[in-house]
Every structure is written in C-alpha cells, then in structure tokens.
Amino acid sequence: MKKQLLLTPFLLLGLSCHSSSDTRGSDVPFSDTVKIVYDSDRDMNPFFLELVGGDSSIYCNAEINGIFLDTVLIDNGFYYSALSPEILPILNLSYTVLDSVTRNIIQEYTCITGKTNSLYMKIGNTVLHLDTFFITPWHQIAAKKSTKAVIGRDFFEKYVVEVDIQHELMTWGNRLPSTIDQYVAIPTIYTSDKLGCPRQRNIKVDGFKLKDGSPIETFVFLDLGAPCTIFDTASFLKRIDLHFSQIDTSSLAWLILNEIGMSIDSVNFPAIRRENGRVVAREPNNVMDMSELYADIILGTDFLRHFNVIFDYKNNMLYLKRNEQ
C-alpha cells in the first residue's frame, strides 16, 4: 500500500506529459504478437552471470533466412540486429564489411557492421529485410551461450512495440492502443555514444541532486538486453547526493530506485573495480564505468519487468503501465 501511495503523484505527473501522437488509434489492434521468455540465464557466461547477479533477459523464437532459432535475444540496446559469427555459414548470406571495431565493455570483443541484401528475419508473421546488421559475439559474452542472434533497435524503430513480461508477450504494429491514457508517457531523445553507435535512445530523469543540493537531470539508456540496472560509478555516483530519502517521491528517479530494489536511505552502493579498462572484481553488482556512453544509468529488465512497456520510437515516446499484481 505504501508503494502505491508514493507512486500516485508520479503517475499523475506522467499522464500530464502525454503528447498528441499521430499514431493514436481508436480500438485499432496491434498487427502481430509473439510469445516471449523471461529467462534466468542459467547457461549465461559465468563471468557475466557473476557480474550482473543472475538476473534475466528476454528471448523469443524467430527465423533468419529460413533457419529457426528458439532463443533470440530481444535487445533494443543494439542499434542493429546482430548475428553470431558461427551462424553465418548456414544462412547463405553474402555481405560487405562496412566497419570493424574492437570494444572493451565487459571484455574485449570485435563488432563488425555488415551490409547485405539477402538477410531476412521473421518474427511472428512479420518479415524484416535487414540491410545493415552487426556480427558480434556480444550475446555469447553477456547472454545465453545458446543465443545466436539478437533483435535490435532497428526493429523497435519500425513499429510501436509493447513488451509485457508478466504475460510473456511482445506485440507490435503501427498505432498506440486505445488504452494509452492508462500509461505514463515519457519522452525519449536521440544521442550518439562515444563508440560511434548512431541514434542511441535515452530518457531524461529528474529527481537526483548534486552534493551541493542543486537538482541534476540525468540521462538513462533504455536497454532490454541489460538484465539489471547499471549505475556509472566513474562520474554519476561521485557527483550526486546519495541520501535518496530526500528525492521527491513524484520523480522518475524515485520510481526507478524504488522498483529495482535499492534501499532508498542507503549510501552503500555496490562497486566494480577496473584495471586497464577490465572488470577485475565486484562488490556485489550493478555498477560499472560507462564513460563511453552519454548516459549515467543503463535501465535494465529488473526495472522494466514491473511494467507493460510501449516503445513508440517513431514519435520519440516511452510508455509505462504498472503490471497487475
């Protein structure tokens, strides 16, 4: 009951921000739906499993060039959809390499950007022609070892996409549902990160304060591929006042901290120690150096699973409606 009372002002605030999006429909149904699995990642890379504390990611079935895959990672944190190098030989896929970048986020890996005219991904009854894609072992590093492909943000940019973890459904189409007034409306913004990924999707979050007491607007990266919410220990936590009991209970900052299970009055944040850019120890999880992102927080599925989430990227909006408990 306490949590419901605290969130009421926020819900009113969010609903007052609703924009008159031209995708609003009157009882127009979404066009396609698939079953999703919110899985505990038991076969995740042990290093990453230890890093994130064993939280879950979201998967669905899909066909890629006619090949059926039952554990495709749903990850709007990837700008393009991605394939594992080991699956390329069976896809009959010809492509041109546009770029090859070595990155070091959790561990060093190479991300290749490919251009093709022969890559098709079928999700539900929807067939996507993907002319640009990533070739990366990232999903082997950070997600299930059995995962060979990733549905990226290029899918989310094409449709209005609803992810309902509670009922294990992902639904998409060209219009918002007629019940959109029941959702909290949050604008999203475009940025580019220092890794060169274009059109990164962030939201601005109010409610945090600097150590001198002045308010600070933080940037949050929306990432269904992140099993847990991650704070940037390199700059964000050093700048803000950690006494979260002072945060306005109607703010988005309060909602995020309340839902991911942080102790609101605690200043005992977990920390990851890095040497030469590599994670070498952690205590106990969910803080890392995100200096390569123009964001202070990566907002993961430990937060998003509490809501029906609608990504209306065509109109630069995110919508949240609390799951029925």
XYZ file of C-alpha atoms in Angstrom:
325
model
C 0.000 0.000 0.000
C 2.850 2.389 0.825
C 4.404 1.963 -2.624
C 1.094 2.634 -4.352
C 0.629 5.886 -2.432
C 4.131 7.033 -3.220
C 3.713 6.430 -6.924
C 0.383 8.196 -7.329
C 1.892 11.704 -7.801
C 4.317 10.307 -10.376
C 1.529 8.692 -12.352
C -0.364 11.964 -12.437
C 2.784 13.783 -13.498
C 3.488 11.274 -16.265
C -0.026 11.344 -17.631
C 0.067 15.127 -17.836
C 3.059 14.826 -20.206
C 1.139 12.762 -22.786
C 1.701 14.097 -26.278
C -0.847 14.136 -29.077
C 0.951 11.465 -31.105
C -0.424 10.876 -34.577
C -0.129 7.112 -34.007
C -3.019 7.203 -31.544
C -5.786 4.915 -32.770
C -9.336 4.200 -31.704
C -9.558 0.489 -30.910
C -7.096 -0.344 -33.680
C -5.434 -3.646 -32.757
C -1.726 -4.334 -32.990
C -0.798 -6.352 -36.031
C 1.440 -9.096 -34.646
C 2.345 -10.862 -31.386
C 4.906 -13.417 -30.257
C 5.459 -15.336 -27.067
C 8.498 -14.190 -25.109
C 10.503 -15.910 -22.398
C 11.912 -14.018 -19.419
C 14.632 -16.494 -18.535
C 17.076 -16.752 -15.641
C 20.046 -17.203 -17.957
C 21.307 -20.413 -16.396
C 23.691 -21.017 -19.276
C 24.979 -17.444 -19.312
C 28.696 -16.801 -19.479
C 29.812 -17.409 -15.833
C 31.807 -14.161 -15.724
C 28.816 -12.051 -16.784
C 26.460 -14.084 -14.579
C 28.614 -13.155 -11.599
C 28.782 -9.543 -12.754
C 25.031 -8.950 -13.018
C 23.968 -11.239 -10.186
C 21.981 -13.713 -12.283
C 19.080 -11.572 -13.394
C 17.078 -12.400 -16.507
C 16.889 -11.404 -20.159
C 14.088 -11.628 -22.756
C 14.023 -14.109 -25.645
C 11.671 -15.229 -28.415
C 11.585 -17.547 -31.425
C 12.487 -16.216 -34.861
C 13.522 -17.417 -38.309
C 16.563 -15.978 -40.047
C 16.791 -16.827 -43.748
C 14.545 -19.806 -43.041
C 16.632 -21.106 -40.114
C 14.562 -21.490 -36.923
C 16.128 -20.189 -33.690
C 14.403 -20.627 -30.332
C 16.494 -18.268 -28.168
C 16.805 -14.928 -29.964
C 17.729 -12.126 -27.572
C 15.415 -9.074 -27.614
C 17.737 -6.120 -27.112
C 16.857 -2.557 -28.086
C 20.289 -1.604 -26.752
C 21.781 -2.955 -30.011
C 21.308 -0.333 -32.715
C 21.230 -3.040 -35.411
C 20.072 -6.635 -35.119
C 23.033 -8.980 -34.696
C 24.261 -12.415 -35.688
C 26.881 -14.659 -34.166
C 29.867 -15.362 -36.461
C 29.260 -19.097 -36.073
C 25.774 -18.948 -37.585
C 26.792 -17.071 -40.745
C 27.858 -20.161 -42.776
C 24.393 -21.769 -42.602
C 22.455 -18.610 -43.597
C 23.623 -18.408 -47.215
C 24.392 -14.754 -46.517
C 26.618 -12.566 -48.648
C 27.619 -9.208 -47.174
C 30.109 -6.353 -47.326
C 32.027 -5.232 -44.236
C 31.357 -1.553 -43.532
C 33.233 -1.282 -40.257
C 35.102 -3.340 -37.680
C 35.562 -2.006 -34.164
C 37.283 -3.592 -31.171
C 35.470 -2.747 -27.955
C 36.078 -3.398 -24.289
C 32.939 -3.146 -22.193
C 32.827 -6.306 -20.109
C 35.645 -7.931 -22.031
C 37.313 -7.250 -25.360
C 35.372 -8.253 -28.459
C 35.087 -7.232 -32.116
C 31.904 -5.825 -33.620
C 31.622 -5.924 -37.421
C 28.989 -3.875 -39.241
C 27.830 -5.665 -42.390
C 25.800 -4.531 -45.402
C 23.674 -7.080 -47.268
C 20.624 -7.505 -49.479
C 19.959 -11.127 -48.522
C 19.135 -11.068 -44.777
C 15.551 -11.699 -43.694
C 14.290 -12.094 -40.137
C 10.798 -13.451 -39.498
C 9.330 -12.595 -36.076
C 5.811 -13.921 -35.664
C 4.207 -13.258 -39.052
C 6.364 -10.185 -39.724
C 9.281 -10.461 -42.146
C 12.001 -7.811 -41.838
C 14.526 -7.143 -44.569
C 17.686 -6.096 -42.690
C 20.152 -4.370 -44.977
C 22.606 -3.477 -42.175
C 23.474 -5.749 -39.249
C 26.105 -6.467 -36.601
C 28.332 -9.532 -36.490
C 29.370 -9.851 -32.877
C 29.917 -12.428 -30.131
C 28.453 -9.998 -27.592
C 25.425 -12.192 -26.945
C 27.807 -15.074 -26.193
C 29.723 -12.886 -23.768
C 26.767 -11.369 -21.968
C 23.719 -13.536 -22.628
C 22.873 -17.174 -23.236
C 25.539 -19.284 -24.868
C 22.753 -20.833 -26.964
C 21.731 -17.431 -28.337
C 22.936 -16.929 -31.912
C 21.011 -13.788 -32.885
C 19.755 -10.502 -31.455
C 16.654 -8.490 -32.377
C 17.945 -4.938 -32.219
C 16.667 -1.400 -32.142
C 16.162 -1.361 -35.913
C 13.056 -3.494 -35.205
C 11.856 -1.101 -32.482
C 12.324 1.908 -34.776
C 9.925 0.426 -37.364
C 6.934 -0.264 -35.107
C 5.104 0.648 -31.925
C 6.327 -2.232 -29.741
C 4.779 -3.368 -26.446
C 6.754 -5.706 -24.173
C 4.611 -7.358 -21.480
C 6.926 -9.547 -19.426
C 4.216 -10.508 -16.929
C 2.047 -12.121 -19.623
C 5.074 -13.187 -21.725
C 4.057 -11.314 -24.876
C 5.645 -8.867 -27.304
C 3.161 -7.085 -29.555
C 3.780 -4.563 -32.327
C 2.033 -2.591 -35.028
C 1.614 0.939 -36.359
C -0.624 2.522 -33.719
C -0.805 3.026 -29.986
C -3.549 1.081 -28.163
C -6.815 2.802 -27.296
C -5.910 2.359 -23.588
C -2.790 4.566 -23.863
C -4.226 7.097 -21.359
C -3.597 4.471 -18.653
C 0.162 4.689 -19.292
C 2.812 7.077 -18.008
C 4.226 8.978 -21.018
C 7.967 9.747 -21.054
C 9.733 11.497 -23.968
C 12.864 9.854 -25.393
C 15.789 11.639 -27.033
C 18.424 10.704 -29.604
C 22.149 10.836 -28.896
C 25.246 9.117 -30.271
C 27.664 7.338 -27.960
C 31.449 7.579 -27.972
C 31.615 4.145 -29.595
C 30.054 5.606 -32.715
C 26.628 3.945 -32.427
C 24.093 6.324 -34.000
C 20.720 7.372 -32.664
C 21.043 5.969 -29.181
C 17.795 6.095 -27.211
C 17.886 7.853 -23.829
C 15.400 9.419 -21.438
C 15.996 12.354 -19.104
C 15.353 11.599 -15.434
C 14.546 14.233 -12.831
C 14.817 13.895 -9.053
C 18.527 13.431 -8.342
C 20.577 16.154 -6.606
C 24.225 17.118 -6.666
C 26.159 17.089 -3.403
C 25.612 20.849 -3.090
C 21.850 20.235 -3.123
C 21.147 21.550 -6.609
C 18.972 19.395 -8.891
C 20.575 17.427 -11.713
C 18.954 15.977 -14.812
C 20.440 12.576 -15.570
C 20.459 10.578 -18.796
C 19.241 6.980 -18.812
C 19.878 4.453 -21.600
C 16.930 2.105 -22.256
C 18.250 -1.431 -22.608
C 16.098 -4.576 -22.657
C 19.340 -6.509 -23.141
C 20.655 -5.472 -19.722
C 19.487 -7.967 -17.077
C 19.976 -5.400 -14.330
C 20.026 -1.622 -13.974
C 23.594 -0.328 -14.006
C 24.919 2.904 -12.491
C 28.012 4.725 -13.745
C 30.441 4.689 -10.844
C 33.028 6.741 -12.770
C 31.118 10.017 -12.623
C 27.447 9.824 -11.687
C 27.723 8.401 -8.182
C 30.624 10.714 -7.380
C 28.595 13.800 -8.286
C 25.213 13.135 -6.685
C 23.897 13.200 -3.133
C 23.421 9.557 -2.155
C 20.776 10.252 0.517
C 17.860 9.124 -1.585
C 15.330 9.766 1.175
C 15.492 13.404 0.014
C 14.269 12.575 -3.509
C 10.825 13.849 -4.484
C 8.541 10.816 -4.402
C 6.776 12.015 -7.568
C 10.021 11.962 -9.574
C 11.175 9.419 -12.122
C 14.382 8.946 -10.088
C 12.328 7.712 -7.120
C 10.342 5.339 -9.299
C 13.485 3.789 -10.768
C 15.228 3.330 -7.422
C 12.084 2.009 -5.754
C 11.445 -0.611 -8.439
C 14.962 -2.021 -8.758
C 15.081 -2.765 -5.040
C 17.644 -0.189 -3.956
C 17.476 0.813 -0.322
C 16.311 4.409 -0.621
C 18.154 5.536 2.528
C 21.289 3.550 1.842
C 24.595 5.014 0.664
C 26.153 1.554 0.423
C 26.219 1.278 -3.363
C 27.870 -1.746 -4.933
C 31.073 -1.072 -6.865
C 33.116 -2.664 -9.614
C 36.876 -2.248 -9.635
C 38.580 -1.888 -13.003
C 42.194 -2.170 -14.050
C 43.189 -1.076 -17.565
C 39.548 -0.967 -18.572
C 38.782 -4.536 -17.467
C 36.485 -5.628 -14.668
C 38.624 -7.461 -12.115
C 36.365 -7.530 -9.061
C 32.921 -6.535 -7.955
C 31.034 -5.984 -4.746
C 28.364 -7.110 -5.265
C 26.832 -5.939 -8.611
C 25.245 -3.367 -10.942
C 27.783 -0.512 -11.016
C 30.283 -0.024 -13.835
C 32.225 2.599 -15.758
C 30.018 3.868 -18.574
C 32.294 6.653 -19.759
C 31.817 5.503 -23.359
C 28.063 6.165 -23.174
C 26.387 9.546 -22.911
C 24.316 8.173 -20.047
C 24.520 7.890 -16.261
C 22.296 4.819 -15.879
C 21.512 1.796 -18.034
C 17.893 0.924 -17.251
C 17.509 -2.864 -17.485
C 14.862 -5.546 -17.214
C 14.910 -5.579 -13.403
C 13.053 -2.255 -13.692
C 11.135 -2.768 -16.942
C 9.656 -6.128 -15.871
C 7.350 -4.294 -13.438
C 5.527 -2.600 -16.314
C 3.842 -3.054 -19.640
C 6.319 -1.059 -21.706
C 5.450 0.541 -25.051
C 8.305 1.833 -27.203
C 6.938 4.409 -29.657
C 10.300 5.419 -31.078
C 8.730 6.805 -34.255
C 7.258 9.555 -32.088
C 10.090 9.680 -29.514
C 7.999 8.324 -26.649
C 8.160 5.613 -23.982
C 5.027 4.489 -22.139
C 4.812 2.595 -18.830
C 1.847 0.946 -17.143
C 2.365 -0.961 -13.908
C 1.726 -4.689 -14.137
C -1.318 -6.016 -12.337
C -0.082 -7.885 -9.282
